[in-house]
Amino acid sequence: MDGARPPLHRQLVFKARPENFHQNHLRRLGRPRSLVGGASFQQSRFNRISLFCCYLFFFFCIDSIHADSPPPLEIRFLDVGYGEAIVLRLPEGGAVLIDGGRPEKGPRVASLLRQMGIDRLDALLVTHFHPDHAGGLGPVFDQLLPFSSKKERTGMILLPLFPKAVEPEVETVLRKIERRPYRVVRRGEIIPLSDSVRLEALHPGALRGDPNEDSLAVKVIHGEMIFLFTADIGPEVQRELLAIYGPKLKANVAKIPHHGGESIEPFVQAVRPERAILSIGPNPYGLPKEEVLEMYRRAGAHLHRTDLEGTITITSDGRSVRVRTERRR
């Protein structure tokens, strides 16, 4: 019959869908609703515990990564006015000093080393015997490089080829050196400073007779990071290094030679540092030369100056570097 309701058994079959059967059955049996809600509560509690475990696992993974990461290499370009004194704190705990500034800066250099917790040097590198580089090393020898004995070594003294006659201001330092074991470093030598840091000598290859042009120029390599220390080399040696090494002069961080004195642009372009460090202070020589600073800017370098920023600290993890300065420009 049109418009007639279907038989009752068909209504029951139509309404009793499978997805409704379980709940309908529970209601008929009188099962408490709280048990159904309890399942939801248990699921929520399980989710919270799982999330907490994930956070805990992530924390321990990060902590383990940091624990396994080796300590960094730290390089400090000390603010010693017109001169140079550079400290390397090695990842394994040792310390290396490159030059010591002018004679009047010697006590300050020794004091700064002690403030850094350094009471003994693993190595001392003297780039050349001019007063603004070697003059301040007297207090360093007296306080941080005592005479070695058979039972205890004090570390290496690394020198370039040098003449026996030096300027009076550094003669005392040279006499102190000559009473100790030292090593003359020549181009091509590789010297491990620690398990993770090595030094490669680029210059000199032979004695020229000019302390600046006979300066010890080296690379310090830590992982993928290269640091170039060129002391006071001038254009003549820069051309020589360019001819020998070419693109291998590339460095991440470079100390600008001779306090910003005369340079050649092809050398600067070959080095192409991301960071260029200038150790400088008041001087009668008109340094740094602005045209030299422009060369480094054109090469893409960010310039840092000790006269404007104080002590400059470079930290390397072997893959990248960070820069910290004593004061803002």
PDB file of C-alpha atoms in Angstrom, residues 251-254 271-276 299-302:
ATOM      1  CA  ALA A 251      91.850  31.059   4.528  1.00  0.00           C
ATOM      2  CA  ASN A 252      88.737  31.549   6.633  1.00  0.00           C
ATOM      3  CA  VAL A 253      90.475  34.013   8.947  1.00  0.00           C
ATOM      4  CA  ALA A 254      93.608  35.995   8.087  1.00  0.00           C
ATOM      5  CA  VAL A 271      93.453  34.568   0.530  1.00  0.00           C
ATOM      6  CA  ARG A 272      89.815  35.832   0.376  1.00  0.00           C
ATOM      7  CA  PRO A 273      89.189  35.597   4.134  1.00  0.00           C
ATOM      8  CA  GLU A 274      85.728  35.901   5.634  1.00  0.00           C
ATOM      9  CA  ARG A 275      87.370  37.683   8.587  1.00  0.00           C
ATOM     10  CA  ALA A 276      90.493  39.847   8.403  1.00  0.00           C
ATOM     11  CA  ALA A 299      87.741  40.452  -1.345  1.00  0.00           C
ATOM     12  CA  GLY A 300      84.616  40.121   0.823  1.00  0.00           C
ATOM     13  CA  ALA A 301      86.306  40.243   4.235  1.00  0.00           C
ATOM     14  CA  HIS A 302      84.737  41.603   7.388  1.00  0.00           C
TER      15      HIS A 302
END
